[in-house]
XYZ file of N, CA and C in Angstrom:
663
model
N 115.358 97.593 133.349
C 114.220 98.079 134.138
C 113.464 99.158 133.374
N 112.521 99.102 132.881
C 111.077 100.014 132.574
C 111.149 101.491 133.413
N 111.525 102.254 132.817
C 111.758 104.009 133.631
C 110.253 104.351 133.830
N 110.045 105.244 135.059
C 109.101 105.426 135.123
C 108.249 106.527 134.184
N 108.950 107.060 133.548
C 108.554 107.899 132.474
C 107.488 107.137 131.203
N 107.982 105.656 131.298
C 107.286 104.558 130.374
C 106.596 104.040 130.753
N 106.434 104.171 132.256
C 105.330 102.996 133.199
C 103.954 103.231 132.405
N 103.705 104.635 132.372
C 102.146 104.936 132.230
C 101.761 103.844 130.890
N 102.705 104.050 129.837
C 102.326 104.274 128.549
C 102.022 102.860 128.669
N 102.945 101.996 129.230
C 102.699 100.459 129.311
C 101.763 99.912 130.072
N 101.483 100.757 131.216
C 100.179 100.401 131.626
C 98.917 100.731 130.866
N 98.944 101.490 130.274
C 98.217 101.402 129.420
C 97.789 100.833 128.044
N 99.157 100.239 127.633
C 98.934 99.185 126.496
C 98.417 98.143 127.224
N 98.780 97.539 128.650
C 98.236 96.848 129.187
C 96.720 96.815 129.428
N 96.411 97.930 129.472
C 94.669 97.895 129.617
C 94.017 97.438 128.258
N 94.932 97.993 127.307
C 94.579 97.519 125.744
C 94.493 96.346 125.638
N 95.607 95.912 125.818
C 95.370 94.282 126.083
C 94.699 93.290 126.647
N 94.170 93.802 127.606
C 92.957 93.492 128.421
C 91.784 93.216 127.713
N 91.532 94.459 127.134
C 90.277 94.811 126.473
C 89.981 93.940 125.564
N 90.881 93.954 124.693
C 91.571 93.357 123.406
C 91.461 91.444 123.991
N 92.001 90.700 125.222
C 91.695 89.248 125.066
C 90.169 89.084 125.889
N 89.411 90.028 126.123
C 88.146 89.612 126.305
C 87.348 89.915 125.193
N 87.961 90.285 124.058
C 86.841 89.953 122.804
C 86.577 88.632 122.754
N 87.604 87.619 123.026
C 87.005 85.842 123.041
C 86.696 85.702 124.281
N 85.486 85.542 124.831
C 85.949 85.542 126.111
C 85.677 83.924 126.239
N 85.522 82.549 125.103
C 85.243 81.553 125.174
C 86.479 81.516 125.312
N 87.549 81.831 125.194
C 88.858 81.350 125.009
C 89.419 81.109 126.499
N 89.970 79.788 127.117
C 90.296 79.673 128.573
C 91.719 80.937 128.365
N 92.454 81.009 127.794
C 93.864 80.987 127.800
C 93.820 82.845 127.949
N 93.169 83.386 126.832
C 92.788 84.605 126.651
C 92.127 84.997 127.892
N 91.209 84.404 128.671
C 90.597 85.135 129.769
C 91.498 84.884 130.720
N 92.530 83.970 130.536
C 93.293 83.289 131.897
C 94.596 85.177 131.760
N 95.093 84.954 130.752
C 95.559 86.499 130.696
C 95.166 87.423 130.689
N 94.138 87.539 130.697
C 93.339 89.310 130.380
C 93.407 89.025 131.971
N 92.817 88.170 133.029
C 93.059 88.768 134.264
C 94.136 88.619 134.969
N 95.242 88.029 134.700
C 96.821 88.097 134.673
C 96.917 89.404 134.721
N 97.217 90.403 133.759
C 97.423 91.521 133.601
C 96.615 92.424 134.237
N 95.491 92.589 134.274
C 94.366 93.508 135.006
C 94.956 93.426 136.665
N 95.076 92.210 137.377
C 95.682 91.744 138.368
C 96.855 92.607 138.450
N 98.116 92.684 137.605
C 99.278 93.168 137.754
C 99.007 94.689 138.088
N 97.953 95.218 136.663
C 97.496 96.409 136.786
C 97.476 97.295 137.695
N 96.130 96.489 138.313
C 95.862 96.866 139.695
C 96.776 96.920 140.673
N 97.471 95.839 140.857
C 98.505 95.874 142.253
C 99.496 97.190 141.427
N 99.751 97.684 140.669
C 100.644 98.757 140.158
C 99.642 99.883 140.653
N 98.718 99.886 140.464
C 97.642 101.588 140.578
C 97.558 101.761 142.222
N 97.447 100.579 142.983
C 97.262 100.676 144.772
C 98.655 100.707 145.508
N 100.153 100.550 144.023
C 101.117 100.286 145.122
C 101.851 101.774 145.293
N 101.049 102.723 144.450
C 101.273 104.460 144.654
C 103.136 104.366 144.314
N 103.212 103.559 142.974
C 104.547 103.897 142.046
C 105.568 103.264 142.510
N 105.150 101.657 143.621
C 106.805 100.820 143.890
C 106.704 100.421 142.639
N 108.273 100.428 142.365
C 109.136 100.244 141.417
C 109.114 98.582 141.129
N 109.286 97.929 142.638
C 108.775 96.383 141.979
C 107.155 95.883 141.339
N 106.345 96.304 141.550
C 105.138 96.318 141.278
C 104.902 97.093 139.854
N 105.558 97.737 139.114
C 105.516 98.331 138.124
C 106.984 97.788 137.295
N 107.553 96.851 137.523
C 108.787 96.153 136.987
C 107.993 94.970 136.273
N 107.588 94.196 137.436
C 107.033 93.069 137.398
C 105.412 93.030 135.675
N 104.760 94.276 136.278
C 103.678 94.640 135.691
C 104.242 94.983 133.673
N 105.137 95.461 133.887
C 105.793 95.975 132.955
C 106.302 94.935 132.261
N 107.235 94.334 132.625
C 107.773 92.487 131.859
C 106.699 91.954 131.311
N 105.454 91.856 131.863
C 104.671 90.686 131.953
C 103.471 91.730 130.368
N 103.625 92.427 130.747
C 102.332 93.559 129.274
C 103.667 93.348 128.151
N 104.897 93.599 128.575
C 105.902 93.913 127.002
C 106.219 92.682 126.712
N 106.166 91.296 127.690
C 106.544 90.107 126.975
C 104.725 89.595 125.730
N 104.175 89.904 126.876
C 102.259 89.189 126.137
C 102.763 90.033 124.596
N 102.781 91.526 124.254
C 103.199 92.638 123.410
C 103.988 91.756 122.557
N 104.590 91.532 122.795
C 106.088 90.888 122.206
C 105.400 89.269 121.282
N 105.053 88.594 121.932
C 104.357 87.261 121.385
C 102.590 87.403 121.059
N 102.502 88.697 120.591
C 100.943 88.699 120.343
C 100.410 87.580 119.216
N 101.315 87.820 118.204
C 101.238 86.608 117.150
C 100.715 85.199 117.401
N 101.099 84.496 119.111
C 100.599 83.950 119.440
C 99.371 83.400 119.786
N 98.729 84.811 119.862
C 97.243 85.177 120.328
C 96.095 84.058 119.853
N 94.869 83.760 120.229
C 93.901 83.670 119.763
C 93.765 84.395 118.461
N 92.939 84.001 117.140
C 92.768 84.830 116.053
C 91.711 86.055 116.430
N 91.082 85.978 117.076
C 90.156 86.810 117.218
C 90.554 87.950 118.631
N 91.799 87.324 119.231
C 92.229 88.038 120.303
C 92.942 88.792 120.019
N 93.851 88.829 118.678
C 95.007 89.669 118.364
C 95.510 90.571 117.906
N 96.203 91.282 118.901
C 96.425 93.079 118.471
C 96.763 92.911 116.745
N 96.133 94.101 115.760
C 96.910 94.216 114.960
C 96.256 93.016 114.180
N 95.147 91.701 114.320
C 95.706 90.433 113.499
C 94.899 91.066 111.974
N 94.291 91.856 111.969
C 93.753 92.069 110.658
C 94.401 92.483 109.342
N 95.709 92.673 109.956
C 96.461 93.089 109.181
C 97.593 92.135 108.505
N 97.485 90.727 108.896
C 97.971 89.972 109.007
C 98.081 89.294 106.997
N 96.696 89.518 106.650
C 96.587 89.256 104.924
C 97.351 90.394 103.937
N 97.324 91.433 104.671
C 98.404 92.458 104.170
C 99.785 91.872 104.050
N 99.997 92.037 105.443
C 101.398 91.478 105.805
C 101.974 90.058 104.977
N 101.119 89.266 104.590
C 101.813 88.250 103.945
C 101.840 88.499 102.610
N 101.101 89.383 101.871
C 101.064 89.912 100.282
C 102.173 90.573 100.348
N 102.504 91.583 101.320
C 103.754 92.363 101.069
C 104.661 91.586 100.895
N 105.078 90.824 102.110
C 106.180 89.973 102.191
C 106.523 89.248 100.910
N 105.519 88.784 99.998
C 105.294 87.781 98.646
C 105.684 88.541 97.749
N 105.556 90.192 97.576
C 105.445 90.805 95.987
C 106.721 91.593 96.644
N 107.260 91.643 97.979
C 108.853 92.512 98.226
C 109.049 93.742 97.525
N 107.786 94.535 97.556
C 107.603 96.405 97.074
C 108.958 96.998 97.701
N 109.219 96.431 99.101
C 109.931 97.881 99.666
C 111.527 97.143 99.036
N 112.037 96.216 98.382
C 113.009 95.972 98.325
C 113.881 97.024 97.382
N 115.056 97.383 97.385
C 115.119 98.055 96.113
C 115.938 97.577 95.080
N 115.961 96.271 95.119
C 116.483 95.506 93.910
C 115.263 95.571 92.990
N 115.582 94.997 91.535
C 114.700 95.201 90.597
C 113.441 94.178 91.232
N 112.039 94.115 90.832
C 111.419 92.845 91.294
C 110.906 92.112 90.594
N 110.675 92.245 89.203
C 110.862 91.259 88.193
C 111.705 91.027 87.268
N 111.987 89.689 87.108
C 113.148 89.615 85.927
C 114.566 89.915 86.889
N 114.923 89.972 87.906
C 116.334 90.692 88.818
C 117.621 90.367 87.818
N 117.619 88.866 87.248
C 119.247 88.989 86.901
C 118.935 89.872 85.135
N 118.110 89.712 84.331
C 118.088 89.963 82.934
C 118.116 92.123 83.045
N 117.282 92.418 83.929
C 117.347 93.974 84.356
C 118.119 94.445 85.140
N 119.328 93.503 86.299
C 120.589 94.251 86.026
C 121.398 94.300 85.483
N 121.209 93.229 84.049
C 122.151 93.254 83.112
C 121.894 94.336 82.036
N 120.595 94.585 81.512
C 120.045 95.223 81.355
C 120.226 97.076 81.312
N 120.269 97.034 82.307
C 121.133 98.774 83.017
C 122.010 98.626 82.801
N 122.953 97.673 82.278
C 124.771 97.891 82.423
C 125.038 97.550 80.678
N 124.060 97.205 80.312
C 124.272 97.008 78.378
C 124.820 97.285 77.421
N 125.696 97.275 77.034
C 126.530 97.863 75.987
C 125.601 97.855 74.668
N 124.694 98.472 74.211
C 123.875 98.111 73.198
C 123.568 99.184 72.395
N 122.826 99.516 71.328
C 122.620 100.643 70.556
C 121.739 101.709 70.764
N 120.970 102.347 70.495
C 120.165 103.600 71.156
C 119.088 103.155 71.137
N 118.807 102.569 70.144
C 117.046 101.491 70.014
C 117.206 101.116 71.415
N 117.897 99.785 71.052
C 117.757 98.470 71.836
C 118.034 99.449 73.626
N 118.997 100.378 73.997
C 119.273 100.363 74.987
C 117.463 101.226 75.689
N 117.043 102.153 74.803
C 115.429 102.835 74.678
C 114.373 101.733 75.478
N 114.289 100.795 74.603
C 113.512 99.393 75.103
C 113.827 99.116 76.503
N 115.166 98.906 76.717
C 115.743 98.438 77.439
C 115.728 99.007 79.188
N 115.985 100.593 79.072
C 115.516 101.691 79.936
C 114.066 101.586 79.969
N 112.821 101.499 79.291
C 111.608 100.843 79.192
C 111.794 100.342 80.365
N 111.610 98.796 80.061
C 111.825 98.222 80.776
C 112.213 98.018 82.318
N 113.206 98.760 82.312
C 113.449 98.994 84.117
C 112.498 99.976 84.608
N 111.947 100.709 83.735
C 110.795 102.273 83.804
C 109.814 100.971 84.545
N 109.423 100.191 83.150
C 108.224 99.099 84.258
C 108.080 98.673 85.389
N 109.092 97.948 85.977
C 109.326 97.577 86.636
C 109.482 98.840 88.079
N 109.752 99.745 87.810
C 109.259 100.934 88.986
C 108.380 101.076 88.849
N 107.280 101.700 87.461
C 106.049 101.837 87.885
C 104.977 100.470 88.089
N 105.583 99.178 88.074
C 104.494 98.276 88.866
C 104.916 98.466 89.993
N 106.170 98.438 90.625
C 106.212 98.333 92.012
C 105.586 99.467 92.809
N 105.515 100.747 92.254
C 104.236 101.743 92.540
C 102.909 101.835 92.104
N 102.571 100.978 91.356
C 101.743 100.604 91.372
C 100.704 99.542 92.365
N 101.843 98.442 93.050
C 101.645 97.647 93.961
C 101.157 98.311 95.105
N 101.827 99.339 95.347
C 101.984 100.035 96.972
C 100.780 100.663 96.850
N 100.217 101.162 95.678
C 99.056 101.926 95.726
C 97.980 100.843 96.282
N 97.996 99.820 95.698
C 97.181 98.708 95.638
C 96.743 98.303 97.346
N 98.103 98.180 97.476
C 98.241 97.661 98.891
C 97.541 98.560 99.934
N 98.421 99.935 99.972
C 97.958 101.083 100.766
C 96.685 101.150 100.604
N 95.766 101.067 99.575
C 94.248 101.183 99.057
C 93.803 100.355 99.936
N 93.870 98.892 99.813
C 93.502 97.746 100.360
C 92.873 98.313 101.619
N 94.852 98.291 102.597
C 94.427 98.558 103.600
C 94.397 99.728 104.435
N 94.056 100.794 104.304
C 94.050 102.074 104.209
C 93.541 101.996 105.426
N 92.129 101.632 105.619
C 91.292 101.517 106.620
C 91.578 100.884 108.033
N 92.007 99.602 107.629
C 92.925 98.402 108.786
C 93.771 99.297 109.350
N 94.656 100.075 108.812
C 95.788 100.580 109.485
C 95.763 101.895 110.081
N 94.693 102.645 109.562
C 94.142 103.632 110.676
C 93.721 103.623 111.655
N 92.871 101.950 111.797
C 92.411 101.850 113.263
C 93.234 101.050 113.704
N 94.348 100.424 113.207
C 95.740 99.850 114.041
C 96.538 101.272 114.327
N 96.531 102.339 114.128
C 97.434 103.425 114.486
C 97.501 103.579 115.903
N 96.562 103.752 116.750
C 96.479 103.934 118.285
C 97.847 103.160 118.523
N 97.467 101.586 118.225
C 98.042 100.256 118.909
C 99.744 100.647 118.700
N 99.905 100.903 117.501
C 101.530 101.548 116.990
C 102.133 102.479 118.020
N 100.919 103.359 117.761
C 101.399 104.975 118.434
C 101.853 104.763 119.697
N 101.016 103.107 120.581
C 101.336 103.315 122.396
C 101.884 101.995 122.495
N 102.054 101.417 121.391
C 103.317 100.313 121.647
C 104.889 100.997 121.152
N 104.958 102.173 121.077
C 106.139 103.683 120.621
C 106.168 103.613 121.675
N 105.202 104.478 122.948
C 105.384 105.172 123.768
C 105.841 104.067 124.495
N 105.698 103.203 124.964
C 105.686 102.157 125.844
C 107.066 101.597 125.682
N 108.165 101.461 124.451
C 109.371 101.268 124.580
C 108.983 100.244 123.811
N 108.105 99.081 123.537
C 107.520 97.519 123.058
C 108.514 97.675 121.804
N 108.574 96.613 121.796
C 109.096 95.842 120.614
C 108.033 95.747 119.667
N 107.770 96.554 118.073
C 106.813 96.996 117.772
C 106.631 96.174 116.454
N 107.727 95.182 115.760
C 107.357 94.362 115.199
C 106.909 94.579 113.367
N 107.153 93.135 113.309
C 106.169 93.591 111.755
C 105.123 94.192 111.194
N 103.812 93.940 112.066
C 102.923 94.259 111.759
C 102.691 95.989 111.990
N 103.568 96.670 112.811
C 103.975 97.869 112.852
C 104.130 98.618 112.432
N 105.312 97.793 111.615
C 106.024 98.526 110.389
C 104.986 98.390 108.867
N 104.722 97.615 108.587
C 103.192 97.534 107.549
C 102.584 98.329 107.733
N 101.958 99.109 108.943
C 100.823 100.159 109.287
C 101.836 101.665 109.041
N 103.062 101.200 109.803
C 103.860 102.929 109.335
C 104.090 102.668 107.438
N 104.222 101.707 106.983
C 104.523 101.767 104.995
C 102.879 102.055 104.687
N 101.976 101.632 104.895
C 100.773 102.383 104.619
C 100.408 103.791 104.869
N 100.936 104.254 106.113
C 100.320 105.084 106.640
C 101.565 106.920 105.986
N 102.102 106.159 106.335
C 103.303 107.038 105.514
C 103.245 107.585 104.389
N 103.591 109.597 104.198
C 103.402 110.001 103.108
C 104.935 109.779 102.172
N 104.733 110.106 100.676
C 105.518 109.989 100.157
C 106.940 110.935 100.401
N 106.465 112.126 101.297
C 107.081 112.801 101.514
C 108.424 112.406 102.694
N 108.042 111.666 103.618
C 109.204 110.534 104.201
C 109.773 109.664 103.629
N 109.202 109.278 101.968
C 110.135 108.580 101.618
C 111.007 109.150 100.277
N 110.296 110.112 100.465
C 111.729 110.802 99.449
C 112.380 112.187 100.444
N 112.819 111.427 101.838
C 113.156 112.775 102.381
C 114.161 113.562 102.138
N 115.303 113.098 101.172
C 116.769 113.431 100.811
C 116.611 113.752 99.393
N 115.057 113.745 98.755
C 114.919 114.417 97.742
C 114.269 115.389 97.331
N 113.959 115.835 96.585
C 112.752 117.174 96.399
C 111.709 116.892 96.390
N 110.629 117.092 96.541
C 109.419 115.908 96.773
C 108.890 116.409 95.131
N 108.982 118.029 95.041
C 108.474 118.130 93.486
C 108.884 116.754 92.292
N 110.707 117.180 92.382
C 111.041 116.443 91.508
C 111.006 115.010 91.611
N 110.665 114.417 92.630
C 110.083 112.783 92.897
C 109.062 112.488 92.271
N 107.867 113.321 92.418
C 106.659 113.484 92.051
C 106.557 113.569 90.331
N 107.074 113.711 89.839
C 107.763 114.058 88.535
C 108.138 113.067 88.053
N 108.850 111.977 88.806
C 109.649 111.303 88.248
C 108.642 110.322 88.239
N 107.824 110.259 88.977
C 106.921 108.779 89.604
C 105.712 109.069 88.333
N 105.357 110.224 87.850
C 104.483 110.499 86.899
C 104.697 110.200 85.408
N 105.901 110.601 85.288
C 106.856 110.214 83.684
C 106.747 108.562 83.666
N 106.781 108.000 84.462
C 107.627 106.471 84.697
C 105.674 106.142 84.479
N 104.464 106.208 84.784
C 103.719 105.859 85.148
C 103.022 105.905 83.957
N 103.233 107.320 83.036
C 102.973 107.760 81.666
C 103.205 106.804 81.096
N 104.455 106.662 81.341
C 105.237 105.108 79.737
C 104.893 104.300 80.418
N 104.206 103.403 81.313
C 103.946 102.456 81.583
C 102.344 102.340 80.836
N 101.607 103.600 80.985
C 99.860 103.421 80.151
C 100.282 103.370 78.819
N 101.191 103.796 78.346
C 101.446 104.194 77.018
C 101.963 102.874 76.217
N 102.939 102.094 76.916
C 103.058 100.796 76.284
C 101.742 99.494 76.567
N 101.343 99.806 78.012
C 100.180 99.222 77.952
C 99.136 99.605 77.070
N 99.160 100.354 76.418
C 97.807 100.872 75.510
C 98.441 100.183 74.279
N 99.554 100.569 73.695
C 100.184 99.920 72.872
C 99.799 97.910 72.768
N 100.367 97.595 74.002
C 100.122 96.200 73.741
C 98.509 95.597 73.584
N 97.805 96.477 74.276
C 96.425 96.028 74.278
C 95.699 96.639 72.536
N 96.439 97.379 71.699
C 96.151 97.340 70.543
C 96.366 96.270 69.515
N 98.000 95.868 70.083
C 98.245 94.965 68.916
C 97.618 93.670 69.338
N 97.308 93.214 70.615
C 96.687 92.166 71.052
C 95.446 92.121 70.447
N 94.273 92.923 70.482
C 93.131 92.951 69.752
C 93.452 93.129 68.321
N 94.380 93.752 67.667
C 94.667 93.176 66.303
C 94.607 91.560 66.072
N 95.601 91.051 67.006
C 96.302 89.999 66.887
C 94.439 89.001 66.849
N 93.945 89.313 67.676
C 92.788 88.536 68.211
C 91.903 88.762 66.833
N 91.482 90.469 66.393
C 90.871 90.346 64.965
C 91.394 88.933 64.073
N 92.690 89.311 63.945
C 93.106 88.500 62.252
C 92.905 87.130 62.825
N 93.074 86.574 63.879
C 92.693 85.202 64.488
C 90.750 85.226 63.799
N 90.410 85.580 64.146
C 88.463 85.635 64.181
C 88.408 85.779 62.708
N 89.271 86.297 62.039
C 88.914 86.792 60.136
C 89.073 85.485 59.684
C-alpha cells in the first residue's frame, strides 16, 4: 500500500502524466489514459484522503510509470533520451572491465615482461581509461541538455517511490559530478590521475599522427 506521505508526490507524477499523453492527442490509447488517470485523480482530490481512492489512484500512475516504454513515441516520459540510452548500452563506459581488447589487456597487466615492453604495455591500459573518459565526456556533452529537462521527471518519480528505471539512471550518469564518483577517493588526486592518463593519450596520438603523415609523404614521393 502507497503511505500517505507518497500519495502527493504520485499524484502528482500522475498529473505529469496526464500532461505528458495529451501531447498526441491523435493517439486513441494515449487519450484513453490521460483520462483514466485524471479520472482517478480527481476521485482522490474530492475523496478528502480515503485510503481506497488513493490506493487504487496510486497502482494505476506507478504501473502506467512502470511501462512508460510502452508509450506512444511522442507520448513518452523521458523518450528523448532513448538514443543516449542505446549508445551507452553499445560502448559499456560504466563497466569496469577493460573495454577494448578485454582478454589481451588483462593479460597485459599481469605480464611478466621487461621495462620497455611492460612501459608500452601500461600505455596501453592508460588508453583504454582515457577513451573510456573520453566517451563519457562525449556522451554527457551530447546529452547534457535532454537530461536537465528529464531531471524534474527523475526527481518526482524519487519522491513518488516509482520504479525509476533505465532511463533514470542515464540522466543521474550524466547529470552526476565527478565528485560522486570518486567518493572514497580524493577528488584532487582523481583529478590528477584522469589528467596524466589523458596527457599520454594526446601524446601518443600526436605521435601516431606524425608517423602516419610521414608514412603518407614517402607513399606521394
Amino acid at each position: 500500500m502507497v503511505s500517505l506521505d507518497r500519495s502527493e508526490a504520485v499524484v502528482e507524477l500522475g498529473k505529469r502524466l496526464v500532461t505528458q499523453l495529451k501531447v498526441d492527442s491523435h493517439d486513441i490509447l494515449s487519450s484513453w489514459m490521460a483520462h483514466h488517470i485524471a479520472k482517478l485523480i480527481d476521485n482522490v482530490e474530492k475523496s478528502s484522503g480515503e485510503s481506497e481512492a488513493i490506493e487504487e489512484c496510486s497502482q494505476a500512475i506507478l504501473s502506467l510509470w512502470e511501462h512508460r516504454a510502452a508509450l506512444p513515441e511522442h507520448s513518452r516520459p523521458l523518450g528523448q533520451l532513448e538514443p543516449i540510452m542505446r549508445t551507452l548500452s553499445a560502448l559499456g563506459v560504466n563497466q569496469e572491465e577493460y573495454h577494448f581488447y578485454r582478454p589481451a589487456l588483462r593479460e597485459a597487466a599481469i605480464a611478466d615482461v621487461d621495462d620497455a615492453t611492460k612501459e608500452w604495455l601500461d600505455l596501453a591500459i592508460g588508453l583504454d581509461y582515457s577513451a573510456r573518459l573520453l566517451i563519457r565526456y562525449a556522451l554527457r556533452s551530447a546529452a547534457e541538455k535532454t537530461a536537465s529537462e528529464s531531471e524534474s521527471w527523475v526527481k518526482l518519480a524519487r519522491e513518488a517511490g516509482a520504479n525509476e528505471g533505465a532511463d533514470c539512471r542515464v540522466v543521474r550518469f550524466i547529470l552526476d559530478s565527478d565528485e560522486e564518483e570518486n567518493e572514497e577517493k580524493d577528488i584532487q588526486a582523481a583529478l590528477e590521475e584522469k589528467l596524466t592518463k589523458l596527457e599520454g593519450f594526446v601524446a601518443l596520438a600526436n605521435e601516431l599522427v606524425g608517423n602516419l603523415k610521414a608514412e603518407l609523404e614517402a607513399i606521394k614521393a
